[in-house]
Tab-separated table of C-alpha atoms in Angstrom:
chain	number	residue	atom	x	y	z
W	139	MET	CA	51.871	138.477	143.658
W	140	GLY	CA	50.793	138.245	140.106
W	141	PRO	CA	53.693	136.482	138.690
W	142	ILE	CA	53.054	134.081	141.551
W	143	ALA	CA	49.682	133.683	140.530
W	144	GLU	CA	50.418	133.146	137.070
W	145	ASN	CA	52.892	130.286	137.475
W	146	GLY	CA	50.649	128.571	139.570
W	147	SER	CA	47.840	128.976	136.909
W	148	VAL	CA	50.246	127.730	134.304
W	149	ARG	CA	51.216	124.524	136.322
W	150	GLU	CA	47.755	124.110	137.071
W	151	PHE	CA	46.964	123.831	133.130
W	152	LYS	CA	49.814	121.967	132.636
W	153	ASP	CA	48.678	119.145	135.383
W	154	GLU	CA	45.114	119.299	134.033
W	155	SER	CA	46.260	119.022	129.955
W	156	VAL	CA	48.393	115.781	130.754
W	157	PHE	CA	46.269	114.166	133.829
W	158	SER	CA	42.875	115.595	133.630
W	159	PRO	CA	40.098	113.380	132.360
W	160	GLU	CA	37.950	116.526	131.491
W	161	PRO	CA	36.284	116.575	128.329
W	162	GLY	CA	38.185	119.920	126.920
W	163	THR	CA	41.326	118.462	127.484
W	164	GLN	CA	40.648	115.304	126.124
W	165	LYS	CA	40.340	116.855	123.245
W	166	MET	CA	43.431	118.266	123.065
W	167	GLN	CA	45.176	115.056	123.528
W	168	PRO	CA	44.469	113.234	120.266
W	169	SER	CA	46.058	116.275	118.474
W	170	HIS	CA	48.955	116.568	120.784
W	171	ILE	CA	49.478	112.747	120.091
W	172	GLY	CA	49.112	113.208	116.015
W	173	ASP	CA	51.362	116.188	116.271
W	174	CYS	CA	54.319	114.205	117.995
W	175	GLY	CA	53.681	111.100	116.035
W	176	SER	CA	54.166	113.321	112.626
W	177	VAL	CA	57.342	114.740	114.311
W	178	SER	CA	58.571	111.524	115.121
W	179	GLY	CA	57.492	110.125	111.739
W	180	SER	CA	59.434	113.192	109.609
W	181	PHE	CA	62.096	112.428	111.869
W	182	GLN	CA	62.360	108.855	110.859
W	183	ALA	CA	61.956	109.717	107.116
W	184	GLY	CA	64.448	112.053	107.404
W	185	GLY	CA	66.808	109.697	108.822
W	186	ARG	CA	66.479	107.249	106.356
W	187	LYS	CA	66.279	109.403	103.281
W	188	LYS	CA	69.883	111.013	104.847
W	189	TRP	CA	71.563	107.574	105.523
W	190	SER	CA	70.355	106.477	101.947
W	191	SER	CA	71.573	109.674	100.110
W	192	GLY	CA	75.053	109.059	102.325
W	193	VAL	CA	75.163	105.245	101.110
W	194	TYR	CA	74.444	106.509	97.440
W	195	LYS	CA	77.291	109.162	97.511
W	196	SER	CA	79.604	106.764	99.423
W	197	ILE	CA	78.902	104.334	96.716
W	198	LYS	CA	79.459	106.586	93.844
W	199	THR	CA	82.368	108.211	95.156
W	200	VAL	CA	83.861	104.476	95.851
W	201	LEU	CA	83.052	102.403	92.682
W	202	LEU	CA	81.594	104.889	89.985
W	203	SER	CA	84.135	107.682	90.520
W	204	ASN	CA	87.070	105.703	88.594
W	205	LYS	CA	87.048	104.427	84.681
W	206	LEU	CA	89.064	101.277	86.068
W	207	ASN	CA	85.922	100.013	87.917
W	208	LEU	CA	84.431	99.420	84.527
W	209	LEU	CA	86.541	96.326	85.003
W	210	MET	CA	84.645	94.915	87.628
W	211	PRO	CA	81.862	93.029	86.342
W	212	PHE	CA	84.677	90.708	85.161
W	213	GLY	CA	84.717	88.948	88.489
W	214	PRO	CA	80.983	87.776	88.788
W	215	LEU	CA	81.165	86.784	85.033
W	216	ALA	CA	84.527	84.537	85.824
W	217	ILE	CA	82.790	83.055	88.555
W	218	ILE	CA	79.890	81.731	86.214
W	219	ILE	CA	81.849	80.956	83.518
W	220	HIS	CA	83.300	78.526	85.971
W	221	GLN	CA	80.473	77.287	87.014
W	222	LEU	CA	78.992	76.677	83.667
W	223	SER	CA	82.368	75.774	81.351
W	224	GLY	CA	85.218	75.521	83.452
W	225	HIS	CA	87.282	76.821	80.753
W	226	ASN	CA	90.423	78.139	82.794
W	227	GLY	CA	92.023	80.091	80.453
W	228	TRP	CA	88.834	82.243	80.230
W	229	VAL	CA	88.205	81.916	84.249
W	230	PHE	CA	92.034	83.159	85.079
W	231	PHE	CA	91.665	86.148	82.343
W	232	LEU	CA	88.750	87.263	83.878
W	233	SER	CA	89.501	87.072	87.473
W	234	LEU	CA	92.644	88.630	86.490
W	235	LEU	CA	90.656	91.624	85.212
W	236	GLY	CA	88.150	91.661	87.966
W	237	ILE	CA	90.964	92.103	90.774
W	238	THR	CA	92.862	94.653	88.987
W	239	PRO	CA	90.129	97.571	89.829
W	240	LEU	CA	89.844	96.007	93.429
W	241	ALA	CA	93.468	96.305	94.167
W	242	GLU	CA	93.401	99.827	93.255
W	243	ARG	CA	90.287	100.432	95.151
W	244	LEU	CA	91.679	98.720	98.080
W	245	GLY	CA	94.964	101.131	98.323
W	246	TYR	CA	92.137	104.266	97.877
W	247	ALA	CA	90.422	103.063	100.708
W	248	THR	CA	93.468	102.662	102.544
W	249	GLU	CA	94.767	106.270	101.824
W	250	GLN	CA	91.352	107.477	102.779
W	251	LEU	CA	91.445	105.595	106.466
W	252	ALA	CA	95.221	107.262	106.625
W	253	PHE	CA	93.403	110.550	107.060
W	254	TYR	CA	92.259	109.647	110.333
W	255	THR	CA	94.675	107.490	111.863
W	256	GLY	CA	97.859	110.283	111.418
W	257	SER	CA	101.028	109.603	110.373
W	258	THR	CA	102.429	106.626	112.321
W	259	VAL	CA	98.990	104.194	111.881
W	260	GLY	CA	98.795	105.405	108.356
W	261	GLY	CA	102.084	104.006	107.876
W	262	LEU	CA	100.856	100.746	109.339
W	263	LEU	CA	97.954	100.461	107.350
W	264	ASN	CA	100.020	101.052	104.280
W	265	ALA	CA	101.875	98.304	105.447
W	266	THR	CA	99.642	95.786	105.844
W	267	PHE	CA	97.015	96.865	103.175
W	268	GLY	CA	99.509	97.826	100.448
W	269	ASN	CA	100.373	94.330	99.265
W	270	ALA	CA	97.242	92.782	100.606
W	271	THR	CA	96.366	91.616	97.142
W	272	GLU	CA	99.721	89.820	96.860
W	273	LEU	CA	99.801	88.103	100.073
W	274	ILE	CA	95.774	87.025	99.667
W	275	ILE	CA	96.571	85.232	96.363
W	276	ALA	CA	99.593	84.046	98.009
W	277	ILE	CA	97.978	82.379	101.183
W	278	TYR	CA	95.424	80.789	98.681
W	279	ALA	CA	98.239	79.312	96.954
W	280	LEU	CA	99.787	78.004	99.658
W	281	ARG	CA	96.487	76.120	100.770
W	282	SER	CA	96.437	74.571	97.142
W	283	ASN	CA	100.123	73.255	97.940
W	284	MET	CA	101.086	75.595	94.928
W	285	ILE	CA	104.335	76.798	96.502
W	286	ARG	CA	106.252	77.778	93.284
W	287	VAL	CA	103.147	80.204	92.149
W	288	VAL	CA	103.726	81.820	95.428
W	289	GLN	CA	107.288	82.159	95.250
W	290	LEU	CA	107.294	83.701	91.652
W	291	SER	CA	103.861	85.876	92.239
W	292	LEU	CA	106.185	87.732	95.207
W	293	LEU	CA	109.320	87.801	93.111
W	294	GLY	CA	107.317	89.338	90.211
W	295	SER	CA	105.841	91.975	92.481
W	296	ILE	CA	109.170	93.284	93.293
W	297	LEU	CA	110.251	93.189	89.947
W	298	SER	CA	107.585	95.079	88.700
W	299	ASN	CA	107.504	98.050	91.461
W	300	MET	CA	111.558	98.105	90.711
W	301	LEU	CA	111.422	98.078	87.262
W	302	LEU	CA	108.278	98.690	85.589
W	303	VAL	CA	106.352	101.128	88.134
W	304	LEU	CA	109.514	103.420	89.093
W	305	GLY	CA	110.264	103.451	85.363
W	306	CYS	CA	106.923	104.706	84.469
W	307	ALA	CA	106.727	107.164	87.250
W	308	PHE	CA	110.373	108.579	86.332
W	309	PHE	CA	109.274	108.477	82.532
W	310	CYS	CA	105.954	110.231	82.885
W	311	GLY	CA	107.352	112.754	85.493
W	312	GLY	CA	110.114	113.753	82.788
W	313	LEU	CA	108.216	114.206	80.095
W	314	VAL	CA	106.075	116.746	82.360
W	315	PHE	CA	109.012	118.058	83.934
W	316	TYR	CA	111.592	117.716	80.739
W	317	GLN	CA	113.251	121.129	81.088
W	318	LYS	CA	114.908	120.323	84.257
W	319	GLU	CA	115.948	117.149	86.528
W	320	GLN	CA	113.480	116.230	89.040
W	321	VAL	CA	115.107	115.178	92.615
W	322	PHE	CA	114.099	113.272	95.560
W	323	ASP	CA	116.017	112.655	99.014
W	324	LYS	CA	118.603	109.789	98.401
W	325	SER	CA	118.748	108.953	102.246
W	326	THR	CA	115.515	107.050	101.676
W	327	ALA	CA	116.737	105.389	98.600
W	328	ILE	CA	119.579	104.221	100.372
W	329	VAL	CA	118.059	102.466	103.204
W	330	ASN	CA	115.679	100.917	100.957
W	331	SER	CA	118.484	99.799	99.012
W	332	GLY	CA	120.153	98.343	101.574
W	333	LEU	CA	116.990	96.554	103.055
W	334	LEU	CA	116.637	95.100	99.463
W	335	LEU	CA	120.311	93.742	99.481
W	336	MET	CA	119.493	92.189	102.423
W	337	ALA	CA	116.474	90.471	100.980
W	338	VAL	CA	118.597	89.278	98.357
W	339	MET	CA	120.822	87.802	100.703
W	340	GLY	CA	117.990	85.932	102.719
W	341	LEU	CA	117.192	84.541	99.051
W	342	LEU	CA	120.814	84.005	97.918
W	343	PHE	CA	122.403	81.627	100.838
W	344	PRO	CA	119.450	79.028	100.388
W	345	ALA	CA	119.786	78.833	96.966
W	346	VAL	CA	123.631	78.508	97.199
W	347	LEU	CA	123.449	75.864	99.625
W	348	HIS	CA	121.035	73.717	97.510
W	349	TYR	CA	123.183	73.585	94.697
W	350	THR	CA	126.063	73.455	95.873
W	351	HIS	CA	125.022	70.494	97.716
W	352	THR	CA	126.749	71.424	101.173
W	353	GLU	CA	123.452	70.977	103.611
W	354	VAL	CA	124.526	69.045	106.792
W	355	HIS	CA	121.006	67.340	106.556
W	356	TYR	CA	120.148	67.022	102.856
W	357	GLY	CA	116.502	68.510	102.061
W	358	LYS	CA	115.984	70.074	105.770
W	359	SER	CA	119.074	72.383	106.250
W	360	GLU	CA	117.982	74.774	103.614
W	361	LEU	CA	114.059	74.746	104.805
W	362	ALA	CA	115.884	75.151	108.563
W	363	LEU	CA	117.862	78.235	107.371
W	364	SER	CA	115.088	79.580	105.511
W	365	ARG	CA	112.799	79.806	108.460
W	366	PHE	CA	115.536	80.912	110.385
W	367	SER	CA	116.349	83.955	107.741
W	368	SER	CA	112.722	84.620	107.713
W	369	CYS	CA	112.564	85.264	111.225
W	370	VAL	CA	115.237	87.696	111.154
W	371	MET	CA	113.935	89.390	108.356
W	372	LEU	CA	110.359	89.874	110.081
W	373	VAL	CA	112.411	91.349	113.075
W	374	VAL	CA	114.758	93.780	110.805
W	375	TYR	CA	111.425	95.353	109.100
W	376	ALA	CA	109.689	95.571	112.493
W	377	ALA	CA	112.564	97.858	113.304
W	378	TYR	CA	112.313	99.284	109.801
W	379	LEU	CA	108.890	100.469	110.445
W	380	PHE	CA	110.218	101.866	114.075
W	381	PHE	CA	112.945	103.799	112.363
W	382	GLN	CA	110.947	105.099	109.533
W	383	LEU	CA	107.368	106.055	111.577
W	384	ARG	CA	109.479	107.037	115.434
W	385	SER	CA	112.776	107.671	115.037
W	386	GLN	CA	113.336	109.329	111.735
W	387	LYS	CA	109.988	110.231	110.615
W	388	ASP	CA	111.429	113.489	109.323
W	389	ILE	CA	113.722	112.175	106.732
W	390	TYR	CA	110.668	110.544	104.882
W	391	VAL	CA	108.797	113.684	104.161
W	392	PRO	CA	108.955	115.142	100.966
W	393	ILE	CA	112.269	117.643	100.905
W	394	PRO	CA	111.523	121.357	100.739
W	395	GLU	CA	113.003	122.090	97.435
W	396	GLU	CA	110.228	120.230	95.926
W	397	GLY	CA	107.667	122.670	97.166
W	398	SER	CA	109.472	125.634	95.790
W	399	GLN	CA	110.169	123.755	92.509
W	400	ASN	CA	106.330	123.821	92.096
W	401	GLY	CA	104.563	126.229	94.072
W	402	GLU	CA	101.058	124.329	94.491
W	403	SER	CA	102.654	121.117	95.666
W	404	THR	CA	102.868	122.282	99.078
W	405	ASP	CA	99.177	123.644	99.072
W	406	ASP	CA	97.694	120.805	97.375
W	407	ASN	CA	99.164	118.679	100.435
W	408	ASP	CA	97.698	120.508	102.955
W	409	ASN	CA	94.177	121.123	100.926
W	410	GLU	CA	93.638	117.337	100.546
W	411	THR	CA	90.518	116.085	102.666
W	412	PRO	CA	89.144	112.565	102.672
W	413	GLU	CA	86.332	112.087	100.412
W	414	ILE	CA	84.690	109.355	102.470
W	415	SER	CA	84.167	108.802	106.345
W	416	LYS	CA	86.439	106.421	108.791
W	417	TRP	CA	83.926	103.836	109.242
W	418	GLU	CA	83.132	104.059	105.250
W	419	SER	CA	86.509	103.402	104.659
W	420	VAL	CA	86.700	100.554	107.492
W	421	ILE	CA	83.709	99.169	105.914
W	422	TRP	CA	84.773	99.320	102.137
W	423	LEU	CA	88.162	97.853	103.365
W	424	ALA	CA	86.315	94.678	104.369
W	425	ILE	CA	84.088	94.417	101.744
W	426	ILE	CA	86.830	94.664	99.064
W	427	THR	CA	89.245	92.180	100.862
W	428	ALA	CA	86.596	89.958	101.064
W	429	TRP	CA	85.500	90.064	97.442
W	430	ILE	CA	89.742	90.081	96.349
W	431	SER	CA	89.920	86.518	98.308
W	432	ILE	CA	87.056	84.898	96.694
W	433	LEU	CA	88.183	85.958	93.344
W	434	SER	CA	91.851	84.912	94.406
W	435	GLU	CA	90.853	81.269	95.126
W	436	TYR	CA	89.302	81.226	91.268
W	437	LEU	CA	92.585	82.908	89.845
W	438	VAL	CA	94.986	80.199	91.837
W	439	ASP	CA	92.767	77.248	90.656
W	440	ALA	CA	92.945	78.207	87.045
W	441	ILE	CA	96.568	79.196	86.693
W	442	GLU	CA	97.805	75.517	85.611
W	443	GLY	CA	94.512	75.256	83.501
W	444	ALA	CA	95.349	78.816	81.870
W	445	SER	CA	98.888	77.876	81.231
W	446	HIS	CA	98.117	74.378	79.155
W	447	ALA	CA	95.436	76.520	77.588
W	448	TRP	CA	97.650	79.414	76.540
W	449	ASN	CA	100.877	77.627	76.296
W	450	ILE	CA	102.079	80.168	78.566
W	451	PRO	CA	104.936	79.185	80.640
W	452	ILE	CA	103.657	79.454	84.564
W	453	ALA	CA	106.858	81.290	85.578
W	454	PHE	CA	105.845	83.986	83.029
W	455	ILE	CA	101.993	84.211	84.530
W	456	GLY	CA	103.732	84.348	88.351
W	457	VAL	CA	106.361	86.781	87.563
W	458	ILE	CA	104.551	89.195	84.881
W	459	LEU	CA	100.786	88.992	84.559
W	460	LEU	CA	99.872	88.362	88.537
W	461	PRO	CA	101.966	91.570	89.659
W	462	ILE	CA	99.979	93.520	86.998
W	463	VAL	CA	97.064	92.947	89.322
W	464	GLY	CA	98.548	93.349	92.437
W	465	ASN	CA	100.678	96.317	91.532
W	466	ALA	CA	97.560	98.530	89.792
W	467	ALA	CA	97.467	100.722	92.767
W	468	GLU	CA	100.789	101.329	93.236
W	469	HIS	CA	101.349	101.871	89.629
W	470	ALA	CA	98.591	104.798	89.092
W	471	SER	CA	99.795	106.471	92.405
W	472	ALA	CA	103.462	106.782	91.571
W	473	ILE	CA	103.145	107.966	88.363
W	474	MET	CA	100.586	110.798	89.582
W	475	PHE	CA	102.696	111.560	92.373
W	476	ALA	CA	105.482	111.780	89.944
W	477	MET	CA	103.388	114.074	87.544
W	478	LYS	CA	102.896	116.420	90.389
W	479	ASP	CA	106.753	116.815	90.927
W	480	LYS	CA	106.523	114.685	94.255
W	481	LEU	CA	108.937	112.098	93.507
W	482	ASP	CA	109.780	111.096	97.224
W	483	ILE	CA	106.267	109.907	97.368
W	484	SER	CA	106.419	107.871	94.090
W	485	LEU	CA	109.977	106.561	95.346
W	486	GLY	CA	108.167	106.068	98.675
W	487	VAL	CA	105.177	103.717	96.711
W	488	ALA	CA	107.399	102.053	94.392
W	489	ILE	CA	110.495	101.019	96.193
W	490	GLY	CA	108.706	101.215	99.555
W	491	SER	CA	106.643	98.490	98.355
W	492	SER	CA	109.104	96.274	96.982
W	493	THR	CA	110.742	96.545	100.494
W	494	GLN	CA	107.521	95.476	101.946
W	495	ILE	CA	107.436	92.258	99.690
W	496	SER	CA	110.539	91.201	100.267
W	497	MET	CA	111.354	92.088	103.891
W	498	PHE	CA	107.352	91.442	105.046
W	499	ALA	CA	105.450	89.307	102.603
W	500	ILE	CA	108.002	87.111	101.494
W	501	PRO	CA	109.146	85.840	105.402
W	502	PHE	CA	105.296	85.814	106.205
W	503	CYS	CA	104.762	83.564	103.784
W	504	VAL	CA	107.556	81.045	104.863
W	505	VAL	CA	106.176	81.320	108.406
W	506	VAL	CA	102.721	80.797	107.313
W	507	GLY	CA	103.371	77.779	105.472
W	508	TRP	CA	105.241	76.564	108.480
W	509	MET	CA	102.079	76.589	110.287
W	510	MET	CA	100.294	74.949	107.516
W	511	GLY	CA	103.022	72.206	107.333
W	512	GLN	CA	103.731	73.799	103.890
W	513	PRO	CA	107.729	73.147	102.764
W	514	MET	CA	107.649	76.981	101.804
W	515	ASP	CA	111.746	77.901	101.824
W	516	LEU	CA	113.606	80.961	100.611
W	517	ASN	CA	115.162	79.312	97.786
W	518	PHE	CA	113.543	81.003	94.818
W	519	GLN	CA	115.886	78.874	92.196
W	520	LEU	CA	119.137	80.321	90.419
W	521	PHE	CA	117.614	82.209	87.692
W	522	GLU	CA	115.132	83.930	89.558
W	523	THR	CA	117.790	85.085	92.436
W	524	ALA	CA	119.983	86.336	89.962
W	525	THR	CA	117.095	88.260	88.087
W	526	LEU	CA	116.385	89.924	91.349
W	527	PHE	CA	120.003	90.373	92.365
W	528	ILE	CA	120.819	92.133	89.117
W	529	THR	CA	117.713	94.297	89.253
W	530	VAL	CA	118.591	95.448	92.684
W	531	ILE	CA	121.940	96.493	91.562
W	532	VAL	CA	120.886	98.464	88.482
W	533	VAL	CA	117.872	100.438	90.801
W	534	ALA	CA	120.653	100.861	93.289
W	535	PHE	CA	122.937	102.928	90.660
W	536	PHE	CA	120.207	104.706	89.169
W	537	LEU	CA	118.898	106.116	92.698
W	538	GLN	CA	122.659	107.188	93.717
W	539	GLU	CA	122.755	110.408	92.415
W	540	GLY	CA	119.257	111.365	93.853
W	541	THR	CA	117.742	112.843	90.765
W	542	SER	CA	115.588	111.421	87.584
W	543	ASN	CA	114.547	112.125	84.238
W	544	TYR	CA	112.462	110.644	81.162
W	545	PHE	CA	115.718	108.574	79.915
W	546	LYS	CA	116.116	106.993	83.560
W	547	GLY	CA	112.634	106.149	83.272
W	548	LEU	CA	112.703	104.816	79.550
W	549	MET	CA	115.790	102.578	80.694
W	550	LEU	CA	114.168	100.985	83.582
W	551	ILE	CA	111.050	100.068	81.640
W	552	LEU	CA	113.136	98.388	78.825
W	553	CYS	CA	115.068	96.373	81.442
W	554	TYR	CA	111.359	95.244	82.547
W	555	VAL	CA	110.995	94.235	79.172
W	556	ILE	CA	114.079	92.240	78.837
W	557	VAL	CA	113.141	90.572	82.491
W	558	ALA	CA	109.487	89.662	80.913
W	559	ALA	CA	110.993	88.277	77.679
W	560	SER	CA	113.345	86.313	79.748
W	561	PHE	CA	110.857	84.705	82.215
W	562	PHE	CA	108.650	83.904	78.770
W	563	VAL	CA	111.394	81.621	77.325
W	564	HIS	CA	111.937	80.421	80.970
W	565	GLU	CA	110.781	76.764	81.861
W	566	ASP	CA	110.568	76.508	85.621
W	567	PRO	CA	112.340	73.176	86.362
W	568	ARG	CA	110.117	70.524	87.828
W	569	PRO	CA	110.486	69.778	91.392
W	570	THR	CA	112.428	66.849	92.291
W	571	GLY	CA	112.869	64.306	94.935
W	572	GLY	CA	116.317	66.215	96.573
């Protein structure tokens, strides 16, 4: 009976304290309300403080952790100079500097998001955002009817990745591990080399058709062939992604010997954790992509003016200067992985990016131009197509042994210097009626 009575009195007290209008209970109510208000207020203040500290930590991680980000203020400065003076040379130069850290941070945000999505979706993300800067610049150039700039910038990205980025990775990795030859999986290199040769074939036939004057319908067959070949190349690239990410994904994991050569390599891989959350990665991807899009418009509009102001050929600007911006992320990561004796990853970054541009970005721009009503085709002219063909052959020879050293890297870098010098003295032919 005792416990029942006590429970009853407790229920009675609770009923009175909430609903009873008695004076004693009325005195208690304000203190309870004040306590509840102070608790909820403290929760709100704590939530706001936690949210603001999270935002600050995210900004610090993404924007303040890399010395390359010191170039970011040049982007707004380019817009200011465009509005005040309209000097295309300075606008182009400052836009170029401003986009460089954004391209690197775009790669960083993609890598962070890949931690949460798994290898398959992560690979697709890298395929989408890995060359987003080049694609954004290309689409703005297409809108401005600057088809030649699109062709030259995409060609330059392939040449830069295959010669400069891969060469620097081989050279720096070879200097760190100078007492031995670094090794990588030859099967990956062979597949990518085959895809690059197929891309060369796709670019070669429209150029040969044009310069031999053997078109069935002059001026139309070349464009029709380019659009048909582009659709085929996109199908092949989709099949390659399926092959890479599903059927043969074990081939694209670094070979076991690399882990044994450098005992900490596998441990470092396992211990890697994301630095920002999934939604932070998505938000940063959206912000950086939007800012790159804004600066790309100013960059593209200033190309011709910069060419006249500095007396530099547009071919040199498109093939050499623009790809340096788009390949900033690939350049940094390829060198970093090579210096950690993870050459398979460096090869995937450099050659994989070239494969993405040649088999996805170029055909994609042809299809987008088709939708826009722009006659974007795969005829990159004889000089450019020959340069690409020789580059693919040279790199394929360097990769066939499955080993690298600093001397191979130095030769690739010097090959790129020759290519750069060639485009500096090359005058792009003016479009004719044919």
